Short mmCIF file of C-alpha atoms in Angstrom, two decimals:
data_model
loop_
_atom_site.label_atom_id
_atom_site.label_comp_id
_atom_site.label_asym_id
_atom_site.label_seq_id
_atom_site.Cartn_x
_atom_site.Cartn_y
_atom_site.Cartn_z
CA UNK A 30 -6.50 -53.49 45.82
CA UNK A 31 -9.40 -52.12 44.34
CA UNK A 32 -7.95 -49.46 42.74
CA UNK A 33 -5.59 -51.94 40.81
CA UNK A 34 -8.78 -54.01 40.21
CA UNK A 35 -10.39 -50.75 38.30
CA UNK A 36 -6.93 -49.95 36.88
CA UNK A 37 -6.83 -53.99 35.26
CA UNK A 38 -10.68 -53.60 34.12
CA UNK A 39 -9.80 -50.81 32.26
CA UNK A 40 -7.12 -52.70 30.33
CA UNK A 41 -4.09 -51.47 31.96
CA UNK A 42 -1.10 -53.43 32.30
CA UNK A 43 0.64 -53.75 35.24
CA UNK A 44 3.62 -52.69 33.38
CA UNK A 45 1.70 -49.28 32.59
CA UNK A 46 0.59 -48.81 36.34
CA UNK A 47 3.86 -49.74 37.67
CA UNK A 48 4.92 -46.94 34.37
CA UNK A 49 2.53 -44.31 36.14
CA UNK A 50 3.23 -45.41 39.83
CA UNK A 51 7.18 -44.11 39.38
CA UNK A 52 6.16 -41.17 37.31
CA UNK A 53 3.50 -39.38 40.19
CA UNK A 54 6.41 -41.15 43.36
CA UNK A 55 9.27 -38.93 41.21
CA UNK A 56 7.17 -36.23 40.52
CA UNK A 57 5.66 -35.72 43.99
CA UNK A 58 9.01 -36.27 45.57
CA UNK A 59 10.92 -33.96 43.54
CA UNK A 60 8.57 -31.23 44.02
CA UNK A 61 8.50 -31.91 47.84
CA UNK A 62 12.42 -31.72 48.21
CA UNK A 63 12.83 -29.32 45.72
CA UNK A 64 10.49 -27.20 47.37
CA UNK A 65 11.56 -27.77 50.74
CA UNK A 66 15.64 -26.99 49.93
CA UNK A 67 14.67 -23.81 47.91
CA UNK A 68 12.53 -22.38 50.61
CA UNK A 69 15.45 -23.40 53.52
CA UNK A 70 18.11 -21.90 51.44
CA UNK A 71 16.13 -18.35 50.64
CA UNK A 72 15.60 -17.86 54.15
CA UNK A 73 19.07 -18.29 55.17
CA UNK A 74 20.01 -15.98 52.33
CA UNK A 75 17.47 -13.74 52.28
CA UNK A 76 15.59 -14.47 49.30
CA UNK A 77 11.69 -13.41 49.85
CA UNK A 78 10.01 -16.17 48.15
CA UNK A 79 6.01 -16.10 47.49
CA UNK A 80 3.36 -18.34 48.58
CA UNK A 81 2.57 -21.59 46.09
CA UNK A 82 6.10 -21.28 44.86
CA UNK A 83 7.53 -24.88 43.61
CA UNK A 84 10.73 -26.19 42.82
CA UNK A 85 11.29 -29.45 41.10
CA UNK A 86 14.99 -30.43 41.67
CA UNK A 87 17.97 -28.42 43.35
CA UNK A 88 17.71 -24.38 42.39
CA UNK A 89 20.93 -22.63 42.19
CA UNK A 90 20.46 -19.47 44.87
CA UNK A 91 23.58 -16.74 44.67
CA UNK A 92 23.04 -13.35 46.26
CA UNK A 93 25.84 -10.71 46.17
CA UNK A 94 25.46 -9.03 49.71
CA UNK A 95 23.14 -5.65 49.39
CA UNK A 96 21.64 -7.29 45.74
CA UNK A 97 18.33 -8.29 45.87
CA UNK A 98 16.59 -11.55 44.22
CA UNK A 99 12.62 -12.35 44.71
CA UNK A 100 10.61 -15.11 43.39
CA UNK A 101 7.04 -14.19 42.90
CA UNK A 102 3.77 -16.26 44.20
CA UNK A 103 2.90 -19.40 42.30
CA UNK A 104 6.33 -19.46 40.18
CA UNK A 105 7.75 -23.00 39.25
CA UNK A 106 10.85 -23.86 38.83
CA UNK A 107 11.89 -26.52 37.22
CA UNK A 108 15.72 -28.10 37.48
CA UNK A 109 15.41 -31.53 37.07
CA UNK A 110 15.18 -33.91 34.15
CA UNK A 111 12.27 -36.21 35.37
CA UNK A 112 10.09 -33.00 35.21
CA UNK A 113 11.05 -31.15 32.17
CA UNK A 114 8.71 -31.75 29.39
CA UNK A 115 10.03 -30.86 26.02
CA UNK A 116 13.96 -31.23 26.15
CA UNK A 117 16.14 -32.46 28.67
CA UNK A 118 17.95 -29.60 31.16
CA UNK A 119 21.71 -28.52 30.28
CA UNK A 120 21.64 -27.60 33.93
CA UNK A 121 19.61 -26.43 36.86
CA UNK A 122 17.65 -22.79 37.60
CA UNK A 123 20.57 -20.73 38.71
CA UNK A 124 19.68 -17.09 40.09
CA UNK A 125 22.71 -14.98 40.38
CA UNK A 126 23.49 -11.38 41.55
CA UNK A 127 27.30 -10.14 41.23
CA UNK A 128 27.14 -6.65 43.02
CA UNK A 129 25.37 -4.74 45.33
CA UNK A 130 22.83 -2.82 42.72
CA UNK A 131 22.04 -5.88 41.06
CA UNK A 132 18.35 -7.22 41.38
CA UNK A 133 16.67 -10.42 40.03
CA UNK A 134 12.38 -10.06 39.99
CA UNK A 135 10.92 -13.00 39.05
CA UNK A 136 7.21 -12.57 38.60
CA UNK A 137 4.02 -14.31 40.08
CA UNK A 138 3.25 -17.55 38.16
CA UNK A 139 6.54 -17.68 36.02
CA UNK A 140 8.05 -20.85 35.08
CA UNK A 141 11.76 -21.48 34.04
CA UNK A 142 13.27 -24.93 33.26
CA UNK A 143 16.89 -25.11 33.45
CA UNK A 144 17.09 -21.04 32.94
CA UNK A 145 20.26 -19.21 34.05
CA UNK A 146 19.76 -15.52 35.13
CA UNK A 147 22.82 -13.35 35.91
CA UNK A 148 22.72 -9.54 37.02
CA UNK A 149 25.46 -8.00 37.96
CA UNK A 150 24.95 -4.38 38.21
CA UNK A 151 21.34 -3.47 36.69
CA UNK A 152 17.84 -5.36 37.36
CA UNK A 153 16.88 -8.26 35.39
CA UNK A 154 12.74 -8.37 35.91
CA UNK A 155 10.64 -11.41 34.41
CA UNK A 156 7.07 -10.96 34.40
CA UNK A 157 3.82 -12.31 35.63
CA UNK A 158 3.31 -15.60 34.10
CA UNK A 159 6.20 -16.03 31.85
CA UNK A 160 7.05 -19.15 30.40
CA UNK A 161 10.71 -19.62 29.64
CA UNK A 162 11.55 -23.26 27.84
CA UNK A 163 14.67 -25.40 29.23
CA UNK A 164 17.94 -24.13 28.65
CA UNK A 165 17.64 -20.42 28.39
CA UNK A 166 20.15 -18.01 29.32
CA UNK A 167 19.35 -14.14 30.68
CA UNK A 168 22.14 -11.48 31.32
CA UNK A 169 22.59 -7.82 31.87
CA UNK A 170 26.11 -7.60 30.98
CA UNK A 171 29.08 -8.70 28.65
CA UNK A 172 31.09 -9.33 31.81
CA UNK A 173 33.94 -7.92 29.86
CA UNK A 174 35.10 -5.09 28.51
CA UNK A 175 35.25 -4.56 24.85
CA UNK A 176 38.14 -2.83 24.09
CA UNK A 177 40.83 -2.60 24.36
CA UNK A 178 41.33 -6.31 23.62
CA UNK A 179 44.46 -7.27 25.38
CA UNK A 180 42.44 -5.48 28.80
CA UNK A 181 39.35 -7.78 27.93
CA UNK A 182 40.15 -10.64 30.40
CA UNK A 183 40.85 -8.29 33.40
CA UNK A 184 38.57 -4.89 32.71
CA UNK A 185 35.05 -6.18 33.87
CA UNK A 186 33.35 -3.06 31.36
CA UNK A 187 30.29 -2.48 33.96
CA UNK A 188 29.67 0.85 32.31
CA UNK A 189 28.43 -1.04 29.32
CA UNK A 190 25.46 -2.75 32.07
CA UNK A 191 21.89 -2.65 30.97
CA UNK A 192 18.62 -3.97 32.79
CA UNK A 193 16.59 -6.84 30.94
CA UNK A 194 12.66 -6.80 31.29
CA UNK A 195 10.49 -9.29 29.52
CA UNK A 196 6.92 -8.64 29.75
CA UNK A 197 3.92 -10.47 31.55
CA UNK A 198 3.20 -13.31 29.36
CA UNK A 199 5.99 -13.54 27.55
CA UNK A 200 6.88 -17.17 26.36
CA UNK A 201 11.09 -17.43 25.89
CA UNK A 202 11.69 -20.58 23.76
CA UNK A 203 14.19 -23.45 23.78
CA UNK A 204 18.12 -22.88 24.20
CA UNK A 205 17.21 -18.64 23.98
CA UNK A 206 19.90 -15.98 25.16
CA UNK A 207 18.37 -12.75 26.17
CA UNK A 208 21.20 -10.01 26.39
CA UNK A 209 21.72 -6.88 28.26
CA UNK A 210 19.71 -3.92 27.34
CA UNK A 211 16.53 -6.21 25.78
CA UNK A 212 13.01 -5.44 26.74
CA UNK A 213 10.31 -8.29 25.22
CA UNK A 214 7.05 -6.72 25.23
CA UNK A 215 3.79 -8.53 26.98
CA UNK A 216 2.74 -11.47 25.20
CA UNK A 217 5.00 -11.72 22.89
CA UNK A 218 7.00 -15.00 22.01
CA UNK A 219 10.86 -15.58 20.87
CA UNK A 220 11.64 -18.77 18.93
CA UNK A 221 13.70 -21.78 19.70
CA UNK A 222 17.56 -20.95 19.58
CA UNK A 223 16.79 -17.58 19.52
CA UNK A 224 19.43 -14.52 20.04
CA UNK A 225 17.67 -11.77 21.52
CA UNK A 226 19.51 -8.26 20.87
CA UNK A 227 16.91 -5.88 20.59
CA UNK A 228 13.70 -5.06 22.08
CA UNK A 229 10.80 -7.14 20.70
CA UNK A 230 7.18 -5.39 20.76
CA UNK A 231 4.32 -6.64 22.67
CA UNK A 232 2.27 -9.77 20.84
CA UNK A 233 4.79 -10.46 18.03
CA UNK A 234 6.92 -13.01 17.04
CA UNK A 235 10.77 -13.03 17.02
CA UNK A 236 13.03 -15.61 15.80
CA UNK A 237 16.66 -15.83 14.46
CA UNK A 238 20.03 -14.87 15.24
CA UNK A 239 20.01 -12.07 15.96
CA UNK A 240 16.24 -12.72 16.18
CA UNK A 241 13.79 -10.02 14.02
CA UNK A 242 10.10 -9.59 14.17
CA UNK A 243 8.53 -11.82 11.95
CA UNK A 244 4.94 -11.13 12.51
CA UNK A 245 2.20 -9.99 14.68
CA UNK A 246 0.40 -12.66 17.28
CA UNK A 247 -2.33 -10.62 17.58
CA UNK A 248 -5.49 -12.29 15.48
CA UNK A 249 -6.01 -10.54 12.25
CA UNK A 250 -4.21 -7.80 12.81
CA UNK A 251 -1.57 -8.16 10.15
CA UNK A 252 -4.67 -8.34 7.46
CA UNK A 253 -5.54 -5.21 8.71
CA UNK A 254 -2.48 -3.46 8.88
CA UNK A 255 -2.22 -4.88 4.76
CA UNK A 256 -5.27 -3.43 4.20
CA UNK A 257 -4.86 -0.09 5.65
CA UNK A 258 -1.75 -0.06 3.23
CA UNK A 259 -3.71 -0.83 0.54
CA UNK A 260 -6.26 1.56 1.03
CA UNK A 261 -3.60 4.34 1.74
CA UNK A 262 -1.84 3.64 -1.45
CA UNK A 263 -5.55 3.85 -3.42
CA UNK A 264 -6.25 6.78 -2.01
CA UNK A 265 -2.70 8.30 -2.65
CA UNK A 266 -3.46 7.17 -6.32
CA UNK A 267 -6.63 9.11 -6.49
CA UNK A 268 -5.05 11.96 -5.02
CA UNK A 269 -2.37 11.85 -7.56
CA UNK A 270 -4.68 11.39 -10.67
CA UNK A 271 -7.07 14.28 -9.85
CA UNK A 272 -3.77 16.53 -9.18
CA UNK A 273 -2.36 15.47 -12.88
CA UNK A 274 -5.87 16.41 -14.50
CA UNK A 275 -5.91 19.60 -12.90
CA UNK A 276 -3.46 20.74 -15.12
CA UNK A 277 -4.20 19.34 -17.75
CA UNK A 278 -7.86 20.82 -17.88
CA UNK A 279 -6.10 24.32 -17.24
CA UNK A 280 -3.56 23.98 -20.06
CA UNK A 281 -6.37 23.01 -22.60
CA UNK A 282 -7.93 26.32 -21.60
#
């Protein structure tokens, strides 16, 4: 009672506390089921899962026998709608391993909302305190095999495999796909809708489809690289005007 006497002083409305009251009840109940369902399932299929770990709706778990998946300390993982923040989720986490060499490495502090990560024969390895938006998808294969085409929906192509690593503190956009053979540098961020094809250097900026560096994240450093350039190109100037008088003073002899 007295806390809904404070809440009134303060001007809130009962419809805002009631507003609040079902936001912390879904929040703090999806966490604690979430939570509790992930941890049940990874120990029945071995899934070494760290301490602090959360889960906010139901998390997709699917281990090939011999393939490996861990979840690092403190990682969140978010699958349901009431506790995404920016967009609403296509779908829930989903961790899957198709073969025995595969391996999923999901590390400490990471959190993926509504991500979908798929190895089937390499290692897909996320890094320390990676932030990957709703609706992201992460693979390490085409899952079919190029050519030639009439073979494509029975030839599975697994030569073509190649691991994924993004960097610690990477931050993966909305509605992203990362494909096989992509390493994102540390700290760097990809853009919303984003096609990732190609590695992408630490601390820079990627966006499009197919995405391309756009620019450096790192403070300054792009004004410095300009005026390195510039200073290069000055003294490549000054080099090439005392060269032409050279001759010139020669000739004149």
């Amino acid at each position: 009672m007295s806390m809904l006497q404070k809440a009134l002083s303060r001007g809130l409305t009962p419809a805002n506390i009631i507003s609040y009251a079902c936001l912390q009840i879904m929040t703090r109940w999806g966490r604690f089921s979430g939570t509790l369902r992930l941890r049940c399932k990874a120990a029945l299929l071995g899934v070494p899962v760290g301490s602090g770990v959360t889960a906010h709706g139901p998390v997709g778990l699917m281990r090939w026998p011999g393939s490996h998946i861990s979840i690092g300390a403190g990682t969140s993982l978010i699958s349901s709608w009431r506790r995404a923040t920016a967009a609403a989720l296509a779908t829930p986490v989903r961790l899957r391993t198709f073969g025995p060499g595969a391996r999923i490495d999901i590390g400490p502090g990471a959190q993926l909302s509504g991500t979908s990560v798929a190895a089937r024969s390499t290692i897909i390895s996320i890094g320390r305190q990676v932030l990957i938006a709703p609706n992201c998808i992460i693979v390490d294969s085409d899952f079919h095999a190029h050519w030639p085409p009439e073979a494509r929906a029975t030839e599975p192509g697994m030569e073509g495999d190649r691991p994924v690593t993004i960097g610690d503190y990477a931050w993966i956009g909305l509605n992203c796909i990362i494909l096989k053979g992509v390493t994102i540098g540390e700290g760097a961020i990809i853009g919303a809708g984003s096609v990732v094809t190609k590695d992408v250097p630490p601390h820079s900026l990627a966006v499009g489809s197919p995405a391309r560096v756009v620019r450096s994240l790192v403070p300054n450093e792009d004004r410095a690289a300009a005026a390195r350039s510039a200073s290069h190109a000055a003294s490549a100037a000054q080099s090439g005007g005392a060269q032409s008088e050279a001759p010139q003073g020669g000739f004149g002899q």
